[in-house]
mmCIF file of C-alpha atoms in Angstrom:
data_model
loop_
_atom_site.group_PDB
_atom_site.id
_atom_site.type_symbol
_atom_site.label_atom_id
_atom_site.label_comp_id
_atom_site.label_asym_id
_atom_site.label_seq_id
_atom_site.Cartn_x
_atom_site.Cartn_y
_atom_site.Cartn_z
ATOM 1 C CA MET A 190 -42.669 15.880 172.596
ATOM 2 C CA THR A 191 -45.035 15.643 169.794
ATOM 3 C CA ASP A 192 -45.878 13.053 167.439
ATOM 4 C CA SER A 193 -46.343 15.145 164.434
ATOM 5 C CA PHE A 194 -45.602 18.030 162.712
ATOM 6 C CA GLU A 195 -48.961 20.008 163.530
ATOM 7 C CA ASP A 196 -49.274 22.997 166.104
ATOM 8 C CA PRO A 197 -49.726 20.931 169.533
ATOM 9 C CA GLN A 198 -52.384 24.392 170.087
ATOM 10 C CA LEU A 199 -54.589 22.962 167.340
ATOM 11 C CA PRO A 200 -57.634 20.953 168.395
ATOM 12 C CA PRO A 201 -57.260 17.185 168.069
ATOM 13 C CA SER A 202 -59.644 17.382 164.791
ATOM 14 C CA GLU A 203 -57.134 19.632 162.782
ATOM 15 C CA ARG A 204 -53.889 17.524 163.897
ATOM 16 C CA ALA A 205 -52.255 14.551 162.342
ATOM 17 C CA SER A 206 -49.966 11.634 163.816
ATOM 18 C CA LEU A 207 -46.660 11.227 161.875
ATOM 19 C CA ARG A 208 -47.833 7.603 161.681
ATOM 20 C CA ASP A 209 -50.685 9.291 159.477
ATOM 21 C CA GLY A 210 -48.339 11.507 157.805
ATOM 22 C CA VAL A 211 -46.031 8.786 157.091
ATOM 23 C CA ARG A 212 -48.991 6.595 155.007
ATOM 24 C CA PHE A 213 -49.725 9.731 153.067
ATOM 25 C CA ALA A 214 -46.579 10.409 152.247
ATOM 26 C CA PHE A 215 -45.576 6.621 150.846
ATOM 27 C CA GLY A 216 -49.297 6.041 149.693
ATOM 28 C CA THR A 217 -49.610 9.064 147.600
ATOM 29 C CA LEU A 218 -46.079 9.617 146.207
ATOM 30 C CA THR A 219 -45.060 5.981 146.077
ATOM 31 C CA VAL A 220 -46.816 2.429 145.365
ATOM 32 C CA LEU A 221 -44.707 1.067 147.961
ATOM 33 C CA PRO A 222 -47.931 -0.644 150.525
ATOM 34 C CA ALA A 223 -48.773 1.989 152.771
ATOM 35 C CA ARG A 224 -52.743 1.953 153.503
ATOM 36 C CA ILE A 225 -53.799 5.598 153.823
ATOM 37 C CA THR A 226 -55.736 5.978 156.721
ATOM 38 C CA ARG A 227 -56.336 9.803 156.844
ATOM 39 C CA TRP A 228 -57.350 11.820 153.593
ATOM 40 C CA ASP A 229 -57.507 15.631 154.872
ATOM 41 C CA ARG A 230 -55.307 18.900 155.604
ATOM 42 C CA PRO A 231 -54.044 17.721 158.426
ATOM 43 C CA ALA A 232 -52.765 14.723 157.480
ATOM 44 C CA ALA A 233 -51.612 15.683 154.118
ATOM 45 C CA ARG A 234 -49.508 18.917 155.965
ATOM 46 C CA THR A 235 -48.009 16.099 157.832
ATOM 47 C CA GLY A 236 -47.595 13.703 154.826
ATOM 48 C CA MET A 237 -45.551 16.532 152.575
ATOM 49 C CA ALA A 238 -43.531 17.052 155.451
ATOM 50 C CA CYS A 239 -42.611 13.395 155.503
ATOM 51 C CA ALA A 240 -41.826 13.760 152.138
ATOM 52 C CA PRO A 241 -38.553 13.187 151.577
ATOM 53 C CA LEU A 242 -38.556 10.513 153.983
ATOM 54 C CA ALA A 243 -40.366 8.363 150.965
ATOM 55 C CA GLY A 244 -38.063 10.024 148.773
ATOM 56 C CA LEU A 245 -34.968 8.313 150.641
ATOM 57 C CA VAL A 246 -36.558 4.901 150.242
ATOM 58 C CA VAL A 247 -37.542 5.343 146.816
ATOM 59 C CA GLY A 248 -33.301 6.415 146.659
ATOM 60 C CA LEU A 249 -32.329 3.553 148.419
ATOM 61 C CA LEU A 250 -34.289 1.007 146.367
ATOM 62 C CA ALA A 251 -33.200 2.578 142.759
ATOM 63 C CA ALA A 252 -29.782 2.932 144.356
ATOM 64 C CA VAL A 253 -29.405 -1.096 144.948
ATOM 65 C CA PRO A 254 -29.666 -2.958 141.357
ATOM 66 C CA GLY A 255 -27.084 -0.169 140.113
ATOM 67 C CA VAL A 256 -24.815 -0.942 142.603
ATOM 68 C CA LEU A 257 -25.390 -4.687 142.452
ATOM 69 C CA LEU A 258 -25.195 -4.555 138.376
ATOM 70 C CA LEU A 259 -21.817 -2.304 138.891
ATOM 71 C CA LEU A 260 -20.292 -4.677 141.215
ATOM 72 C CA GLY A 261 -21.377 -7.976 139.220
ATOM 73 C CA GLY A 262 -19.418 -6.784 136.014
ATOM 74 C CA GLY A 263 -21.909 -4.345 134.199
ATOM 75 C CA GLY A 264 -21.320 -1.265 133.010
ATOM 76 C CA PRO A 265 -21.906 2.552 134.416
ATOM 77 C CA LEU A 266 -24.465 2.764 131.652
ATOM 78 C CA LEU A 267 -26.576 -0.532 132.324
ATOM 79 C CA ALA A 268 -26.021 0.751 135.909
ATOM 80 C CA ALA A 269 -27.505 4.294 135.452
ATOM 81 C CA ALA A 270 -30.822 3.251 133.166
ATOM 82 C CA VAL A 271 -31.672 0.687 135.897
ATOM 83 C CA THR A 272 -31.579 2.850 138.603
ATOM 84 C CA VAL A 273 -33.330 5.490 136.563
ATOM 85 C CA ALA A 274 -35.672 2.924 135.851
ATOM 86 C CA VAL A 275 -36.712 2.153 139.496
ATOM 87 C CA PRO A 276 -38.259 5.425 140.548
ATOM 88 C CA ALA A 277 -40.244 5.188 137.515
ATOM 89 C CA ALA A 278 -41.726 2.329 138.694
ATOM 90 C CA LEU A 279 -41.982 2.733 141.971
ATOM 91 C CA THR A 280 -44.273 5.876 141.374
ATOM 92 C CA ARG A 281 -46.315 4.057 138.570
ATOM 93 C CA GLY A 282 -44.563 7.031 136.145
ATOM 94 C CA LEU A 283 -46.921 9.518 137.341
ATOM 95 C CA HIS A 284 -44.157 12.198 138.236
ATOM 96 C CA LEU A 285 -43.014 11.518 134.596
ATOM 97 C CA ASP A 286 -46.293 12.017 133.541
ATOM 98 C CA GLY A 287 -46.959 15.335 135.301
ATOM 99 C CA LEU A 288 -43.736 16.499 133.736
ATOM 100 C CA ALA A 289 -44.886 16.074 130.235
ATOM 101 C CA ASP A 290 -48.523 17.557 131.061
ATOM 102 C CA THR A 291 -47.003 20.727 132.623
ATOM 103 C CA ALA A 292 -44.488 20.680 129.443
ATOM 104 C CA ASP A 293 -47.414 20.339 127.133
ATOM 105 C CA GLY A 294 -49.217 23.401 129.473
ATOM 106 C CA LEU A 295 -46.545 25.624 130.062
ATOM 107 C CA GLY A 296 -45.600 25.242 125.929
ATOM 108 C CA SER A 297 -49.846 25.933 124.879
ATOM 109 C CA ALA A 298 -50.518 29.429 124.476
ATOM 110 C CA LYS A 299 -53.907 28.732 125.770
ATOM 111 C CA PRO A 300 -54.944 30.731 128.703
ATOM 112 C CA ALA A 301 -54.679 29.251 132.268
ATOM 113 C CA GLU A 302 -57.976 27.193 132.111
ATOM 114 C CA ALA A 303 -57.244 25.636 128.685
ATOM 115 C CA ALA A 304 -53.641 24.958 129.444
ATOM 116 C CA LEU A 305 -55.316 22.876 132.740
ATOM 117 C CA ARG A 306 -57.789 21.173 130.359
ATOM 118 C CA ILE A 307 -54.576 19.940 127.991
ATOM 119 C CA MET A 308 -52.966 18.848 131.189
ATOM 120 C CA LYS A 309 -55.784 16.930 132.013
ATOM 121 C CA GLN A 310 -55.780 14.998 128.665
ATOM 122 C CA SER A 311 -54.639 11.218 128.797
ATOM 123 C CA ASP A 312 -52.609 11.912 125.603
ATOM 124 C CA ILE A 313 -49.177 13.458 125.840
ATOM 125 C CA GLY A 314 -47.975 15.906 122.970
ATOM 126 C CA PRO A 315 -44.748 17.327 121.419
ATOM 127 C CA PHE A 316 -43.710 19.480 123.911
ATOM 128 C CA GLY A 317 -43.907 16.713 126.723
ATOM 129 C CA VAL A 318 -42.204 13.912 124.310
ATOM 130 C CA VAL A 319 -39.531 15.888 123.642
ATOM 131 C CA THR A 320 -39.123 17.071 127.375
ATOM 132 C CA LEU A 321 -39.025 13.289 128.875
ATOM 133 C CA VAL A 322 -37.203 12.493 126.439
ATOM 134 C CA LEU A 323 -34.006 14.888 127.369
ATOM 135 C CA LEU A 324 -34.992 14.220 130.688
ATOM 136 C CA LEU A 325 -34.265 11.080 131.370
ATOM 137 C CA MET A 326 -31.087 11.029 129.050
ATOM 138 C CA VAL A 327 -29.765 13.832 131.027
ATOM 139 C CA GLN A 328 -30.198 11.691 134.350
ATOM 140 C CA THR A 329 -29.145 8.318 133.132
ATOM 141 C CA ALA A 330 -25.814 9.826 132.077
ATOM 142 C CA ALA A 331 -25.057 12.244 134.992
ATOM 143 C CA LEU A 332 -25.683 8.903 137.239
ATOM 144 C CA ALA A 333 -23.212 7.089 134.400
ATOM 145 C CA ASP A 334 -20.586 9.541 135.310
ATOM 146 C CA ALA A 335 -21.250 9.059 139.188
ATOM 147 C CA TYR A 336 -21.117 5.434 138.161
ATOM 148 C CA ALA A 337 -17.995 5.645 136.198
ATOM 149 C CA ASP A 338 -16.446 6.979 139.347
ATOM 150 C CA SER A 339 -16.979 4.711 142.002
ATOM 151 C CA TRP A 340 -20.356 2.596 142.981
ATOM 152 C CA VAL A 341 -20.252 4.459 146.330
ATOM 153 C CA ARG A 342 -20.562 7.806 144.368
ATOM 154 C CA GLY A 343 -23.143 6.559 142.406
ATOM 155 C CA GLY A 344 -25.378 5.149 145.203
ATOM 156 C CA LEU A 345 -25.045 8.435 146.642
ATOM 157 C CA ALA A 346 -26.294 10.477 143.657
ATOM 158 C CA ALA A 347 -29.528 7.883 143.312
ATOM 159 C CA VAL A 348 -29.990 8.864 146.741
ATOM 160 C CA VAL A 349 -29.669 12.769 147.028
ATOM 161 C CA ALA A 350 -31.543 13.213 144.059
ATOM 162 C CA ALA A 351 -34.236 11.154 145.048
ATOM 163 C CA VAL A 352 -34.580 13.199 148.223
ATOM 164 C CA THR A 353 -33.979 16.476 146.650
ATOM 165 C CA ALA A 354 -37.103 15.563 144.339
ATOM 166 C CA ARG A 355 -39.465 14.984 146.979
ATOM 167 C CA LEU A 356 -38.141 17.957 149.223
ATOM 168 C CA ALA A 357 -39.304 20.136 146.031
ATOM 169 C CA MET A 358 -42.378 18.520 146.696
ATOM 170 C CA THR A 359 -42.568 19.804 150.521
ATOM 171 C CA LEU A 360 -41.687 23.181 149.397
ATOM 172 C CA ALA A 361 -44.407 23.757 146.791
ATOM 173 C CA SER A 362 -46.699 22.426 149.373
ATOM 174 C CA ARG A 363 -45.728 25.171 151.532
ATOM 175 C CA GLU A 364 -48.298 28.594 152.710
ATOM 176 C CA GLY A 365 -48.649 30.893 150.250
ATOM 177 C CA VAL A 366 -49.042 28.775 147.263
ATOM 178 C CA PRO A 367 -52.253 28.237 146.011
ATOM 179 C CA PRO A 368 -54.044 25.257 143.777
ATOM 180 C CA ALA A 369 -54.663 25.766 140.296
ATOM 181 C CA ARG A 370 -57.821 23.583 140.229
ATOM 182 C CA PRO A 371 -60.409 22.869 143.501
ATOM 183 C CA GLU A 372 -59.597 18.836 143.310
ATOM 184 C CA GLY A 373 -57.359 16.259 142.735
ATOM 185 C CA LEU A 374 -53.832 15.896 144.864
ATOM 186 C CA GLY A 375 -52.704 19.636 144.007
ATOM 187 C CA ALA A 376 -55.949 21.018 145.878
ATOM 188 C CA ALA A 377 -55.289 18.459 148.689
ATOM 189 C CA VAL A 378 -51.729 19.440 149.845
ATOM 190 C CA ALA A 379 -50.958 23.057 148.213
ATOM 191 C CA GLY A 380 -50.447 25.673 151.315
ATOM 192 C CA VAL A 381 -50.584 23.125 153.857
ATOM 193 C CA VAL A 382 -46.725 23.274 154.920
ATOM 194 C CA PRO A 383 -45.548 26.172 157.718
ATOM 195 C CA HIS A 384 -43.044 27.719 156.520
ATOM 196 C CA THR A 385 -41.293 26.875 159.669
ATOM 197 C CA VAL A 386 -41.710 23.754 158.823
ATOM 198 C CA ALA A 387 -40.484 23.592 155.339
ATOM 199 C CA ALA A 388 -37.471 25.361 156.170
ATOM 200 C CA ALA A 389 -36.604 22.642 158.900
ATOM 201 C CA VAL A 390 -37.032 19.391 156.829
ATOM 202 C CA THR A 391 -35.231 21.674 154.330
ATOM 203 C CA ALA A 392 -31.921 21.986 157.115
ATOM 204 C CA LEU A 393 -32.452 18.277 157.781
ATOM 205 C CA ALA A 394 -32.167 17.200 154.397
ATOM 206 C CA VAL A 395 -29.168 19.213 152.911
ATOM 207 C CA ALA A 396 -27.098 18.206 156.773
ATOM 208 C CA GLY A 397 -28.223 14.123 155.934
ATOM 209 C CA ALA A 398 -27.049 15.072 152.911
ATOM 210 C CA VAL A 399 -23.630 16.401 153.964
ATOM 211 C CA LEU A 400 -23.772 13.861 156.550
ATOM 212 C CA ALA A 401 -24.039 10.899 154.038
ATOM 213 C CA ALA A 402 -21.259 12.122 151.607
ATOM 214 C CA LEU A 403 -18.306 13.100 154.388
ATOM 215 C CA PRO A 404 -16.324 9.519 154.014
ATOM 216 C CA LEU A 405 -15.778 10.562 150.525
ATOM 217 C CA GLY A 406 -14.361 13.725 151.989
ATOM 218 C CA LEU A 407 -15.372 17.694 152.160
ATOM 219 C CA PRO A 408 -15.074 18.373 148.819
ATOM 220 C CA ALA A 409 -18.098 15.360 148.054
ATOM 221 C CA ALA A 410 -19.967 16.281 151.366
ATOM 222 C CA GLY A 411 -20.361 20.260 149.679
ATOM 223 C CA ARG A 412 -21.161 19.046 145.990
ATOM 224 C CA CYS A 413 -23.908 17.010 147.857
ATOM 225 C CA ALA A 414 -25.195 20.085 149.574
ATOM 226 C CA ALA A 415 -25.081 22.380 146.535
ATOM 227 C CA ALA A 416 -26.808 19.483 144.568
ATOM 228 C CA VAL A 417 -29.871 19.873 147.000
ATOM 229 C CA LEU A 418 -30.173 23.355 146.971
ATOM 230 C CA ALA A 419 -29.629 23.426 143.163
ATOM 231 C CA GLY A 420 -32.039 21.080 142.635
ATOM 232 C CA LEU A 421 -34.735 23.120 145.091
ATOM 233 C CA LEU A 422 -33.691 27.062 142.911
ATOM 234 C CA ALA A 423 -34.462 24.790 139.756
ATOM 235 C CA ALA A 424 -37.711 23.756 141.238
ATOM 236 C CA GLU A 425 -39.076 26.873 142.816
ATOM 237 C CA LEU A 426 -37.980 28.886 139.473
ATOM 238 C CA LEU A 427 -40.370 26.284 137.562
ATOM 239 C CA LEU A 428 -42.873 26.507 140.616
ATOM 240 C CA ARG A 429 -43.011 30.381 140.309
ATOM 241 C CA ARG A 430 -43.279 29.645 136.300
ATOM 242 C CA CYS A 431 -46.575 27.469 136.735
ATOM 243 C CA VAL A 432 -47.980 29.383 139.488
ATOM 244 C CA ARG A 433 -48.283 32.630 137.001
ATOM 245 C CA ARG A 434 -49.173 30.256 134.483
ATOM 246 C CA PHE A 435 -52.115 28.097 135.498
ATOM 247 C CA ASP A 436 -52.966 30.525 138.420
ATOM 248 C CA GLY A 437 -51.074 28.051 141.204
ATOM 249 C CA VAL A 438 -50.389 24.580 141.387
ATOM 250 C CA ALA A 439 -51.751 21.140 139.639
ATOM 251 C CA GLY A 440 -50.724 17.653 141.255
ATOM 252 C CA ASP A 441 -48.943 17.483 137.753
ATOM 253 C CA VAL A 442 -46.831 20.353 138.436
ATOM 254 C CA PHE A 443 -45.419 18.543 141.748
ATOM 255 C CA GLY A 444 -44.557 15.795 139.402
ATOM 256 C CA ALA A 445 -42.393 17.917 137.365
ATOM 257 C CA LEU A 446 -41.229 19.628 140.308
ATOM 258 C CA ALA A 447 -39.473 16.408 141.447
ATOM 259 C CA GLU A 448 -37.931 15.397 138.157
ATOM 260 C CA VAL A 449 -36.631 18.888 137.163
ATOM 261 C CA ALA A 450 -35.156 18.712 141.344
ATOM 262 C CA ALA A 451 -33.993 15.117 140.653
ATOM 263 C CA THR A 452 -32.336 16.100 137.530
ATOM 264 C CA THR A 453 -30.867 19.146 138.113
ATOM 265 C CA ALA A 454 -29.216 17.733 141.356
ATOM 266 C CA LEU A 455 -27.785 14.456 139.316
ATOM 267 C CA ILE A 456 -26.011 17.546 136.906
ATOM 268 C CA VAL A 457 -24.170 19.092 140.140
ATOM 269 C CA LEU A 458 -23.253 15.663 141.116
ATOM 270 C CA ALA A 459 -21.905 14.713 138.098
ATOM 271 C CA LEU A 460 -19.632 17.992 137.772
ATOM 272 C CA GLY A 461 -17.450 16.159 140.495
#
């Protein structure tokens, strides 16, 4: 039994422990206290495989204040707004910033290199602003619908969306996805996760979502599975567009994939 996602046939210098991976995932994808002990490809491989675990913690932390507000007499809209705000705070807004930068890059008519320069600029252009506003509105509205049904359904939606967001990052780190730049987070994690590991983590995440929703009935369990898969599909379509447009993935693209996956999952859950 190994304590990492690495092939045991690899030499020790090319492997990272599960602890190293968890530290990498939490230290890179959240502001939660996690001292990164290794910053190399083996740690990135294990860390990106652990990304949904970071999503689970973020989702639970986001659901708690929303549920408490609802139980304390607050309305579904207030609970939803606070729930949406927590993941932004727990990532210092990096994923939202990545979404805005990616929207500006895709919206420009520039070649790949020039589009990447636009994405690196500190300001946000019109494409990014509009995308951010619309996405946050949709997330809040979808969560408000879930909270209006029950606090259980609202809290579950927050957790499923957060896990789906980080799972999309795991899949975007799979073998064969090239980096757009030779430096940055994209270069560190692009192509590090083996296909078998990505498939196993996806299966575990879907199974976990189904089991969590089973107390609400089979339709709810099926809806949760559909939400995860729909979120991953939307992220995959965006990933392919970005790879074609930018000749690979950058750190901003990972943030955009997370937000798009989470939003799509919330929409599917709201439809129930």
